[in-house]
CSV table of C-alpha atoms in Angstrom, one decimal:
chain,number,residue,atom,x,y,z
A,1,MET,CA,112.2,69.9,-118.0
A,2,PRO,CA,114.1,71.5,-115.0
A,3,SER,CA,112.0,73.4,-112.5
A,4,SER,CA,112.0,77.2,-112.3
A,5,LYS,CA,114.4,77.0,-109.3
A,6,ALA,CA,116.7,74.8,-111.3
A,7,ASN,CA,116.6,77.1,-114.3
A,8,ARG,CA,117.7,79.9,-112.1
A,9,LYS,CA,120.6,77.9,-110.7
A,10,PHE,CA,121.8,77.0,-114.3
A,11,MET,CA,121.4,80.7,-115.4
A,12,GLU,CA,123.6,81.7,-112.5
A,13,SER,CA,126.2,79.1,-113.4
A,14,ALA,CA,126.3,80.4,-117.0
A,15,VAL,CA,126.9,83.9,-115.6
A,16,GLU,CA,129.8,82.7,-113.5
A,17,GLU,CA,131.3,81.0,-116.5
A,18,MET,CA,130.9,84.2,-118.5
A,19,ARG,CA,133.3,86.0,-116.1
A,20,LYS,CA,136.1,83.6,-117.1
A,21,SER,CA,135.9,84.5,-120.8
A,22,LEU,CA,139.1,85.4,-122.8
A,23,SER,CA,139.0,88.0,-125.5
A,24,GLU,CA,141.0,87.5,-128.7
A,25,HIS,CA,141.0,91.0,-130.3
A,26,LYS,CA,142.9,94.1,-129.4
A,27,HIS,CA,141.1,96.6,-131.8
A,28,LYS,CA,137.6,95.8,-130.5
A,29,GLN,CA,135.9,94.4,-127.4
A,30,ASP,CA,134.7,90.8,-127.7
A,31,PRO,CA,131.7,89.6,-125.8
A,32,LEU,CA,132.1,87.7,-122.5
A,33,VAL,CA,130.0,84.5,-122.9
A,34,GLY,CA,129.3,81.6,-120.5
A,35,ALA,CA,127.2,78.5,-121.3
A,36,VAL,CA,125.9,75.5,-119.5
A,37,LEU,CA,124.3,72.4,-121.1
A,38,VAL,CA,121.9,70.3,-119.0
A,39,ARG,CA,120.1,67.0,-119.7
A,40,ALA,CA,116.4,66.7,-119.5
A,41,ASN,CA,116.7,65.0,-116.1
A,42,GLY,CA,118.6,68.1,-114.7
A,43,LYS,CA,122.1,66.6,-114.8
A,44,VAL,CA,124.8,69.1,-116.0
A,45,LEU,CA,126.6,67.8,-119.0
A,46,ALA,CA,129.2,70.5,-119.2
A,47,ALA,CA,129.9,74.2,-118.6
A,48,THR,CA,132.3,76.5,-120.4
A,49,HIS,CA,133.0,80.0,-121.6
A,50,ARG,CA,134.4,81.9,-124.6
A,51,GLY,CA,138.0,81.0,-125.2
A,52,ASP,CA,138.0,78.2,-122.7
A,53,LEU,CA,140.1,75.7,-124.6
A,54,ARG,CA,141.3,77.9,-127.4
A,55,VAL,CA,141.3,81.7,-127.8
A,56,GLY,CA,138.5,82.8,-130.1
A,57,ASP,CA,136.4,79.6,-129.8
A,58,HIS,CA,132.7,80.4,-129.0
A,59,ALA,CA,131.2,78.8,-125.9
A,60,GLU,CA,128.6,76.8,-127.8
A,61,TYR,CA,131.3,75.3,-130.1
A,62,THR,CA,133.4,74.3,-127.1
A,63,LEU,CA,130.4,72.6,-125.5
A,64,ILE,CA,129.0,70.8,-128.5
A,65,GLU,CA,132.1,70.0,-130.5
A,66,ARG,CA,134.9,69.7,-128.0
A,67,TYR,CA,133.5,68.6,-124.6
A,68,LEU,CA,130.5,66.7,-125.8
A,69,SER,CA,131.2,65.6,-129.3
A,70,ASP,CA,130.5,61.9,-128.4
A,71,LYS,CA,127.4,62.6,-126.4
A,72,ASN,CA,123.7,62.4,-127.4
A,73,LEU,CA,122.4,65.9,-126.7
A,74,ASP,CA,118.8,65.3,-127.9
A,75,GLY,CA,116.4,67.0,-125.6
A,76,ALA,CA,119.0,68.9,-123.6
A,77,THR,CA,118.7,72.5,-122.4
A,78,LEU,CA,121.3,75.2,-123.1
A,79,TYR,CA,121.8,78.2,-120.9
A,80,VAL,CA,124.0,80.8,-122.7
A,81,THR,CA,124.6,84.5,-121.7
A,82,LEU,CA,124.6,85.8,-125.4
A,83,GLU,CA,122.3,84.6,-128.1
A,84,PRO,CA,123.9,82.1,-130.5
A,85,CYS,CA,125.5,83.7,-133.5
A,86,THR,CA,124.1,83.2,-137.0
A,87,ARG,CA,127.1,84.2,-139.2
A,88,ARG,CA,130.7,83.0,-139.1
A,89,ASN,CA,133.4,83.3,-141.7
A,90,PRO,CA,133.7,80.0,-143.6
A,91,PRO,CA,134.5,77.2,-142.9
A,92,LYS,CA,133.4,78.1,-139.4
A,93,LYS,CA,129.7,77.1,-138.6
A,94,PRO,CA,127.4,79.5,-136.8
A,95,CYS,CA,126.5,78.5,-133.2
A,96,ALA,CA,122.8,78.6,-133.8
A,97,GLU,CA,123.2,76.0,-136.5
A,98,ARG,CA,125.3,73.8,-134.2
A,99,VAL,CA,122.5,74.0,-131.5
A,100,VAL,CA,119.9,73.0,-134.0
A,101,GLY,CA,122.1,70.2,-135.4
A,102,ALA,CA,122.7,68.8,-131.9
A,103,ARG,CA,118.9,68.5,-131.4
A,104,ILE,CA,119.0,70.7,-128.3
A,105,LYS,CA,115.4,71.2,-127.2
A,106,ARG,CA,115.4,74.4,-125.3
A,107,VAL,CA,117.7,77.5,-125.0
A,108,PHE,CA,117.7,80.2,-122.3
A,109,VAL,CA,119.4,83.4,-123.6
A,110,GLY,CA,120.9,86.0,-121.4
A,111,MET,CA,121.1,89.0,-123.8
A,112,THR,CA,120.6,89.6,-127.5
A,113,ASP,CA,123.4,90.8,-129.7
A,114,PRO,CA,123.8,94.6,-129.3
A,115,ASN,CA,124.4,95.1,-133.0
A,116,PRO,CA,120.9,96.0,-134.2
A,117,ASP,CA,121.6,94.2,-137.6
A,118,ILE,CA,122.2,91.0,-135.7
A,119,CYS,CA,119.9,91.4,-132.7
A,120,GLY,CA,117.3,88.7,-132.5
A,121,ARG,CA,118.5,86.7,-135.5
A,122,GLY,CA,120.0,83.9,-133.4
A,123,VAL,CA,116.8,83.7,-131.3
A,124,GLN,CA,114.6,83.7,-134.4
A,125,TYR,CA,116.7,81.0,-136.1
A,126,LEU,CA,116.3,78.7,-133.2
A,127,MET,CA,112.6,79.2,-133.0
A,128,ASN,CA,112.2,78.7,-136.8
A,129,HIS,CA,113.9,75.3,-136.4
A,130,GLY,CA,111.7,74.1,-133.5
A,131,VAL,CA,113.9,75.1,-130.6
A,132,GLU,CA,112.1,76.5,-127.5
A,133,VAL,CA,113.6,79.8,-126.5
A,134,ASP,CA,113.3,81.8,-123.2
A,135,PHE,CA,115.3,84.5,-121.6
A,136,PHE,CA,117.2,84.8,-118.3
A,137,ASP,CA,115.7,86.5,-115.3
A,138,LEU,CA,116.0,90.3,-115.7
A,139,ASP,CA,118.3,90.8,-112.8
A,140,LEU,CA,120.8,88.4,-114.4
A,141,VAL,CA,120.3,90.1,-117.8
A,142,HIS,CA,121.4,93.4,-116.2
A,143,ARG,CA,124.4,91.6,-114.6
A,144,ILE,CA,125.4,90.2,-118.0
A,145,MET,CA,124.9,93.6,-119.7
A,146,GLU,CA,127.0,95.4,-117.1
A,147,THR,CA,129.8,92.9,-117.5
A,148,ASN,CA,129.6,93.3,-121.3
A,149,ARG,CA,129.3,97.1,-121.1
A,150,GLU,CA,132.3,97.8,-123.3
A,151,PHE,CA,131.1,95.4,-125.9
A,152,ILE,CA,127.6,96.9,-125.9
A,153,ASP,CA,129.0,100.5,-126.0
A,154,TYR,CA,131.2,99.5,-129.0
A,155,TRP,CA,128.2,98.5,-131.1
A,156,GLU,CA,125.9,101.3,-130.0
A,157,ALA,CA,128.5,103.8,-131.1
A,158,ALA,CA,129.5,101.9,-134.3
A,159,GLU,CA,128.4,103.0,-137.7
A,160,ILE,CA,126.9,99.6,-138.7
A,161,THR,CA,126.1,98.3,-142.1
A,162,THR,CA,122.9,96.5,-143.3
A,163,SER,CA,124.7,94.3,-145.8
A,164,THR,CA,124.0,91.2,-143.6
A,165,LEU,CA,120.3,91.5,-144.3
A,166,ALA,CA,120.3,90.3,-147.9
A,167,GLU,CA,118.9,86.9,-146.9
A,168,PRO,CA,115.2,86.6,-145.9
A,169,PHE,CA,114.5,87.0,-142.2
A,170,GLU,CA,111.2,87.0,-140.4
A,171,GLY,CA,112.2,88.2,-137.0
A,172,PRO,CA,113.4,91.6,-135.7
A,173,SER,CA,115.5,93.8,-138.0
A,174,GLY,CA,113.4,92.9,-141.1
A,175,LYS,CA,110.4,95.1,-141.8
A,176,GLU,CA,111.9,98.4,-140.5
A,177,LEU,CA,114.8,98.2,-142.9
A,178,GLU,CA,112.7,97.8,-146.1
A,179,VAL,CA,113.2,100.7,-148.5
A,180,VAL,CA,110.0,102.7,-149.1
A,181,GLU,CA,110.2,102.9,-152.9
A,182,ARG,CA,107.5,105.6,-153.2
A,183,ALA,CA,109.3,108.0,-150.8
A,184,SER,CA,112.3,110.2,-151.4
A,185,LEU,CA,114.9,112.0,-149.3
A,186,ASP,CA,112.9,115.2,-149.7
A,187,ASP,CA,110.2,113.6,-147.4
A,188,LEU,CA,112.6,113.7,-144.5
A,189,SER,CA,112.3,116.6,-142.0
A,190,ARG,CA,115.5,118.8,-141.9
A,191,ASP,CA,114.6,119.7,-138.3
A,192,ALA,CA,114.3,116.0,-137.2
A,193,LEU,CA,117.6,115.2,-139.0
A,194,SER,CA,119.3,118.1,-137.3
A,195,ARG,CA,118.1,117.0,-133.9
A,196,TYR,CA,119.4,113.5,-134.6
A,197,VAL,CA,122.8,114.7,-135.8
A,198,SER,CA,123.1,117.0,-132.8
A,199,GLY,CA,122.0,114.3,-130.4
A,200,ARG,CA,124.7,112.0,-131.7
A,201,LYS,CA,127.3,114.8,-131.6
A,202,LYS,CA,128.1,114.3,-135.3
A,203,LYS,CA,129.4,117.2,-137.5
A,204,LYS,CA,127.3,116.6,-140.6
A,205,ARG,CA,125.7,119.2,-142.7
A,206,VAL,CA,121.9,118.7,-143.2
A,207,PRO,CA,121.4,117.7,-146.0
A,208,SER,CA,124.7,116.4,-147.4
A,209,ASN,CA,126.2,113.4,-149.0
A,210,GLU,CA,128.1,112.7,-145.8
A,211,LEU,CA,124.8,112.7,-143.9
A,212,TRP,CA,123.2,110.2,-146.3
A,213,GLU,CA,126.2,107.9,-146.0
A,214,LEU,CA,125.8,108.0,-142.2
A,215,MET,CA,122.1,107.3,-142.5
A,216,GLU,CA,122.6,104.5,-144.9
A,217,ARG,CA,125.1,102.8,-142.6
A,218,ALA,CA,122.6,103.2,-139.8
A,219,GLY,CA,119.7,101.7,-141.8
A,220,TYR,CA,117.6,104.8,-142.1
A,221,VAL,CA,118.0,105.1,-145.9
A,222,GLY,CA,118.8,102.5,-148.5
A,223,ARG,CA,118.9,101.8,-152.2
A,224,THR,CA,115.8,101.3,-154.4
A,225,LYS,CA,115.7,98.6,-157.1
A,226,LYS,CA,116.9,101.3,-159.5
A,227,GLY,CA,119.9,102.2,-157.2
A,228,GLN,CA,118.5,105.5,-155.9
A,229,VAL,CA,118.8,106.5,-152.3
A,230,ALA,CA,115.5,106.5,-150.5
A,231,PRO,CA,114.3,106.2,-146.9
A,232,THR,CA,113.7,102.9,-145.2
A,233,MET,CA,110.6,102.3,-143.1
A,234,ALA,CA,112.6,103.2,-140.0
A,235,GLY,CA,113.8,106.4,-141.7
A,236,ILE,CA,110.2,107.4,-142.5
A,237,ILE,CA,109.0,106.7,-139.0
A,238,LEU,CA,111.8,108.6,-137.3
A,239,PHE,CA,112.5,111.5,-139.6
A,240,ALA,CA,109.7,112.1,-142.2
A,241,THR,CA,107.9,115.5,-142.1
A,242,GLU,CA,104.6,113.7,-142.5
A,243,PRO,CA,105.2,110.0,-142.0
A,244,ALA,CA,101.4,109.2,-141.9
A,245,GLU,CA,101.1,110.5,-145.4
A,246,ILE,CA,103.4,107.7,-146.6
A,247,LEU,CA,102.7,105.1,-143.9
A,248,PRO,CA,99.2,105.7,-142.4
A,249,GLN,CA,99.9,103.4,-139.5
A,250,CYS,CA,102.5,105.9,-138.2
A,251,ARG,CA,99.8,108.2,-137.0
A,252,VAL,CA,99.4,108.0,-133.2
A,253,ALA,CA,95.8,108.6,-131.9
A,254,ILE,CA,96.0,110.6,-128.7
A,255,GLU,CA,92.9,111.8,-126.9
A,256,ALA,CA,91.5,112.8,-123.5
A,257,LYS,CA,88.0,111.7,-122.5
A,258,LYS,CA,86.7,113.7,-119.5
A,259,ALA,CA,83.5,115.3,-118.4
A,260,GLY,CA,81.6,113.9,-121.3
A,261,ARG,CA,83.8,115.4,-124.0
A,262,THR,CA,86.8,114.2,-126.0
A,263,VAL,CA,89.9,116.3,-126.7
A,264,SER,CA,92.0,115.1,-129.6
A,265,GLY,CA,95.8,115.5,-129.8
A,266,ASP,CA,96.8,113.1,-132.6
A,267,PHE,CA,100.5,113.0,-133.5
A,268,GLU,CA,101.4,112.8,-137.2
A,269,GLY,CA,105.0,114.0,-137.2
A,270,PRO,CA,108.4,112.3,-137.1
A,271,LEU,CA,109.0,110.1,-134.1
A,272,LEU,CA,111.9,112.3,-132.9
A,273,GLY,CA,109.3,115.0,-132.2
A,274,PHE,CA,106.9,112.6,-130.3
A,275,ARG,CA,108.2,113.2,-126.8
A,276,ASP,CA,107.6,116.9,-126.8
A,277,HIS,CA,104.1,116.5,-128.3
A,278,LEU,CA,103.1,113.8,-125.8
A,279,GLU,CA,104.3,115.7,-122.7
A,280,ARG,CA,102.6,118.9,-123.8
A,281,PHE,CA,99.3,117.2,-124.4
A,282,PHE,CA,99.2,115.4,-121.1
A,283,LYS,CA,100.4,118.3,-119.0
A,284,GLU,CA,97.5,120.3,-120.5
A,285,GLN,CA,94.9,117.6,-120.1
A,286,MET,CA,95.8,115.9,-116.8
A,287,ARG,CA,94.1,116.9,-113.6
A,288,GLN,CA,96.3,118.6,-111.0
A,289,PHE,CA,96.0,117.9,-107.2
A,290,THR,CA,97.2,120.0,-104.3
A,291,GLU,CA,99.4,118.0,-101.9
A,292,VAL,CA,100.5,119.4,-98.6
A,293,ARG,CA,104.1,118.5,-97.7
A,294,GLU,CA,105.0,119.9,-94.3
A,295,LEU,CA,104.2,123.7,-94.7
A,296,ASP,CA,104.2,123.7,-98.5
A,297,ARG,CA,101.4,123.2,-100.9
A,298,ILE,CA,102.6,121.5,-104.1
A,299,GLN,CA,100.8,120.8,-107.4
A,300,VAL,CA,101.0,117.2,-108.3
A,301,ALA,CA,99.9,115.8,-111.7
A,302,GLU,CA,97.3,113.1,-111.9
A,303,TYR,CA,99.8,110.6,-113.4
A,304,PRO,CA,103.6,110.5,-113.3
A,305,MET,CA,104.9,111.7,-116.7
A,306,GLU,CA,107.7,109.1,-116.6
A,307,ALA,CA,105.2,106.2,-116.6
A,308,ILE,CA,103.2,107.7,-119.4
A,309,ARG,CA,106.4,108.3,-121.4
A,310,GLU,CA,107.6,104.8,-120.9
A,311,ALA,CA,104.3,103.2,-121.9
A,312,ALA,CA,103.9,105.5,-125.0
A,313,PHE,CA,107.5,105.1,-126.3
A,314,ASN,CA,107.3,101.3,-125.8
A,315,ALA,CA,104.1,101.3,-127.9
A,316,VAL,CA,105.5,103.3,-130.9
A,317,ILE,CA,109.0,101.8,-130.9
A,318,HIS,CA,108.2,98.1,-130.4
A,319,ARG,CA,104.8,97.9,-132.3
A,320,ASP,CA,104.3,95.8,-135.4
A,321,TYR,CA,104.5,98.4,-138.2
A,322,GLU,CA,103.5,95.8,-140.8
A,323,ALA,CA,100.0,96.0,-139.2
A,324,GLY,CA,97.8,98.8,-140.6
A,325,ALA,CA,96.4,99.8,-137.2
A,326,ARG,CA,97.6,102.8,-135.2
A,327,VAL,CA,98.8,103.2,-131.6
A,328,HIS,CA,96.1,104.6,-129.4
A,329,ILE,CA,96.8,106.6,-126.2
A,330,THR,CA,93.8,107.6,-124.2
A,331,LEU,CA,93.5,109.6,-121.0
A,332,LYS,CA,90.3,108.4,-119.4
A,333,GLU,CA,88.4,109.5,-116.2
A,334,THR,CA,90.0,106.7,-114.1
A,335,GLU,CA,93.1,105.5,-116.1
A,336,VAL,CA,95.5,106.0,-119.0
A,337,GLU,CA,95.3,103.3,-121.7
A,338,VAL,CA,98.0,102.7,-124.3
A,339,ARG,CA,97.2,100.2,-127.1
A,340,SER,CA,99.9,99.0,-129.4
A,341,PRO,CA,99.2,96.9,-132.6
A,342,GLY,CA,100.5,93.4,-132.7
A,343,GLY,CA,101.4,90.8,-130.0
A,344,LEU,CA,104.6,90.4,-128.1
A,345,LEU,CA,107.6,89.4,-130.1
A,346,LYS,CA,108.3,85.7,-129.2
A,347,PRO,CA,109.8,84.5,-127.0
A,348,LEU,CA,108.7,87.3,-124.7
A,349,SER,CA,105.6,86.3,-122.7
A,350,LEU,CA,102.8,88.1,-121.0
A,351,SER,CA,103.6,86.3,-117.7
A,352,ARG,CA,107.2,87.7,-117.7
A,353,ILE,CA,105.9,91.2,-118.6
A,354,ARG,CA,103.4,91.1,-115.8
A,355,ALA,CA,106.2,90.0,-113.4
A,356,PHE,CA,108.4,92.9,-114.6
A,357,ASN,CA,110.9,90.2,-115.5
A,358,ALA,CA,111.1,90.6,-119.3
A,359,ALA,CA,114.5,90.9,-121.0
A,360,PRO,CA,115.0,93.7,-123.5
A,361,TYR,CA,113.9,92.5,-127.0
A,362,SER,CA,112.7,94.8,-129.7
A,363,ARG,CA,110.8,94.1,-132.9
A,364,ASN,CA,112.4,97.3,-134.3
A,365,PRO,CA,116.0,97.6,-132.9
A,366,HIS,CA,117.1,100.3,-135.4
A,367,ILE,CA,114.3,102.5,-134.4
A,368,ALA,CA,114.9,101.8,-130.7
A,369,LEU,CA,118.6,102.6,-131.1
A,370,ALA,CA,117.9,106.0,-132.6
A,371,VAL,CA,115.6,106.9,-129.7
A,372,GLN,CA,118.2,105.6,-127.2
A,373,ARG,CA,121.0,107.6,-128.8
A,374,MET,CA,118.8,110.7,-128.3
A,375,GLY,CA,118.8,109.9,-124.6
A,376,TRP,CA,115.1,109.2,-124.5
A,377,ILE,CA,115.5,105.6,-123.5
A,378,GLU,CA,117.6,104.8,-120.5
A,379,GLU,CA,119.2,101.4,-119.7
A,380,LYS,CA,117.7,98.6,-121.8
A,381,GLY,CA,115.4,96.3,-119.9
A,382,SER,CA,114.7,98.8,-117.1
A,383,GLY,CA,111.7,100.5,-118.6
A,384,LEU,CA,109.0,98.3,-117.1
A,385,ALA,CA,110.5,98.6,-113.7
A,386,ARG,CA,110.8,102.4,-114.0
A,387,MET,CA,107.1,102.5,-115.1
A,388,ARG,CA,106.1,100.5,-112.1
A,389,ASP,CA,108.2,102.4,-109.6
A,390,ALA,CA,107.0,105.8,-110.9
A,391,MET,CA,103.4,104.7,-110.4
A,392,ILE,CA,103.9,103.3,-106.9
A,393,THR,CA,105.9,106.4,-105.9
A,394,HIS,CA,103.0,108.5,-107.1
A,395,GLY,CA,100.7,106.6,-104.8
A,396,LEU,CA,99.1,104.6,-107.7
A,397,ARG,CA,98.7,101.0,-108.6
A,398,PRO,CA,101.4,99.5,-110.9
A,399,PRO,CA,100.7,99.2,-114.6
A,400,VAL,CA,98.5,96.4,-115.9
A,401,PHE,CA,99.3,94.4,-119.1
A,402,ASP,CA,97.0,92.5,-121.4
A,403,PHE,CA,96.0,91.6,-125.0
A,404,ALA,CA,92.7,92.7,-126.6
A,405,ASP,CA,91.5,92.6,-130.2
A,406,GLY,CA,95.0,92.4,-131.7
A,407,TYR,CA,96.5,95.0,-129.4
A,408,PHE,CA,99.0,94.8,-126.6
A,409,VAL,CA,97.4,97.0,-123.9
A,410,VAL,CA,99.1,98.9,-121.0
A,411,THR,CA,96.8,100.4,-118.4
A,412,LEU,CA,98.0,103.0,-115.9
A,413,PRO,CA,95.3,103.0,-113.1
A,414,GLY,CA,94.4,106.5,-111.8
A,415,GLN,CA,93.5,108.0,-108.4
A,416,ASP,CA,90.1,106.4,-108.4
A,417,GLN,CA,91.8,103.0,-108.5
A,418,VAL,CA,94.2,103.5,-105.6
A,419,TRP,CA,94.5,100.4,-103.5
A,420,SER,CA,95.1,102.1,-100.2
A,421,ALA,CA,96.5,105.3,-98.5
A,422,THR,CA,100.0,103.7,-98.4
A,423,GLN,CA,102.5,105.6,-100.6
A,424,LEU,CA,106.1,104.8,-100.9
A,425,ALA,CA,108.6,107.7,-100.9
A,426,PRO,CA,111.2,107.5,-103.7
A,427,GLU,CA,114.1,107.2,-101.2
A,428,LEU,CA,112.3,104.2,-99.6
A,429,LEU,CA,111.4,102.6,-102.9
A,430,ALA,CA,115.1,102.8,-104.0
A,431,LYS,CA,116.1,100.7,-101.0
A,432,LEU,CA,113.7,97.8,-101.8
A,433,GLU,CA,114.6,94.8,-103.9
A,434,ASP,CA,112.5,93.8,-106.9
A,435,ARG,CA,111.0,90.8,-105.0
A,436,GLN,CA,110.0,93.1,-102.1
A,437,LYS,CA,108.2,95.4,-104.5
A,438,MET,CA,106.3,92.5,-106.0
A,439,MET,CA,105.4,91.4,-102.5
A,440,ILE,CA,103.9,94.8,-102.0
A,441,ASP,CA,102.0,94.5,-105.3
A,442,PHE,CA,100.6,91.1,-104.1
A,443,VAL,CA,99.3,92.7,-100.8
A,444,ARG,CA,97.7,95.5,-102.7
A,445,GLU,CA,96.0,93.0,-105.0
A,446,GLN,CA,95.0,90.4,-102.4
A,447,GLY,CA,94.6,92.6,-99.3
A,448,LYS,CA,97.2,90.5,-97.3
A,449,ILE,CA,100.1,88.1,-97.7
A,450,THR,CA,101.3,85.1,-95.7
A,451,ARG,CA,104.7,83.4,-95.5
A,452,THR,CA,103.2,80.5,-97.5
A,453,ASP,CA,102.0,82.9,-100.2
A,454,CYS,CA,105.6,84.2,-100.6
A,455,VAL,CA,107.0,80.7,-100.8
A,456,LYS,CA,104.6,79.6,-103.5
A,457,ARG,CA,104.4,82.9,-105.5
A,458,PHE,CA,108.1,83.9,-105.5
A,459,LYS,CA,109.7,80.4,-105.3
A,460,VAL,CA,111.8,81.2,-102.1
A,461,SER,CA,112.4,79.3,-98.9
A,462,ALA,CA,110.3,79.8,-95.8
A,463,LYS,CA,113.4,81.4,-94.2
A,464,THR,CA,113.8,83.9,-97.0
A,465,ALA,CA,110.1,84.7,-97.0
A,466,THR,CA,110.2,85.5,-93.3
A,467,ARG,CA,113.3,87.7,-93.7
A,468,GLU,CA,111.7,89.7,-96.6
A,469,LEU,CA,108.4,90.2,-94.8
A,470,ASN,CA,110.2,91.3,-91.6
A,471,ARG,CA,112.2,93.8,-93.7
A,472,LEU,CA,109.0,95.3,-95.1
A,473,VAL,CA,107.6,95.6,-91.5
A,474,GLU,CA,110.8,97.3,-90.4
A,475,VAL,CA,110.6,100.0,-93.0
A,476,GLY,CA,106.9,100.6,-92.2
A,477,VAL,CA,105.3,99.3,-95.4
A,478,LEU,CA,103.6,96.2,-93.9
A,479,GLU,CA,102.0,95.5,-90.5
A,480,LYS,CA,102.0,92.0,-89.0
A,481,ARG,CA,98.6,90.7,-87.9
A,482,GLU,CA,97.6,87.6,-85.7
A,483,LYS,CA,99.9,84.9,-84.4
A,484,GLY,CA,100.8,81.3,-85.2
A,485,PRO,CA,99.2,79.7,-88.3
A,486,ALA,CA,96.9,82.8,-88.7
A,487,THR,CA,99.9,85.2,-89.1
A,488,HIS,CA,99.6,87.5,-92.1
A,489,TYR,CA,100.7,90.9,-93.2
A,490,VAL,CA,98.8,93.9,-94.5
A,491,LEU,CA,99.7,97.4,-95.7
A,492,SER,CA,100.4,99.8,-92.9
A,493,GLY,CA,97.5,102.0,-92.0
A,494,THR,CA,94.8,99.6,-93.3
């Protein structure tokens, strides 16, 4: 299998191919897709892009059926900027099936399909058939998404249909779209529906047949076995007046433990009301500190609300709703802990999450899309980095990620766990590259860093490591200590 450095090179090659893509439609934006196929020994077999040999041909088809039809692809690795498709109009064959049929061993995917009815289905199909799947590095994912911005915007604004979900499917887009037979449209909150309609700038009367048609296309209501219109699980979670009465796992346990007592602030309403409830509770329960800035005294909250919001929304949006457990959010004496039922959705990995290098991939894309349309989620894939930056800017350690007892756990360390007096101003943080931020994290964890540490940890050359370290010295974040082989770097002021 190619090394990590080689993987990066092939990912970058696929991105370059992507930029050459040719679109075949005039009424809608087609995706720009690049693909590179590599043997197990690291030799490139071929590289191509959408529309390379013929307008409309998918990149995977061009690779497997046109360029390499006479080659044995057993054990090869595919790097493709968009997840392989799972549906084509007959007699065309879906790209995911072609990949499996060619016995390709591993696939690196740039971004998932922005249509929430399709999102993750190509990835899941590959894994179901024994193909190893991983994602591109996050900076390249952002590059791919930016290049495909019109394609993404088209699907995020589209009124989609859930007709493609008739076949069984075990990955994302499945459970959230199940119709809850025992619920009715009367269970949905008129206020939550109005907020959603207003947030989407739709002129729909609440309630009305036009509204239910919109909601059915979006996957928030569906048809029961008797043909009646009823909420889906996503509809209950987002809009029900009391979702926990219908789905007990929807209740979010929120509490503050301080000074030997516990203050409860559980949330049982529709998800569209969650943000206001969360912020109100934490603003009331968090400690406030007085910080002197020049001649002014400013009240500063114990934790940055942006980081709490990101951790909490990730928990309620991406959790496993099939599990009966609840999300738990706890403000403790020295930290905030957010526990979300279920593990990470494969192929996401804890190592990528901990490196803040995880591509956007949701277990519940329809729920995520509703919250995003309300403006409560910013650019996909940037949430972890925003959480980290908010913590560092606040003078706190970055978030910590782990698994425990069937929960994915995010911990936001508090003032009592501050590594040092070093605090990065927002304007300085904005100038630093992601790798430089991770180098700072390394120093805060280990107490110091050497050029050799950088080379091994971040897979860069000695020259690049020296340049990055010198940059951090120049901006006043690190100080250089000792000379020769003993040279190392520490946080300024320590």
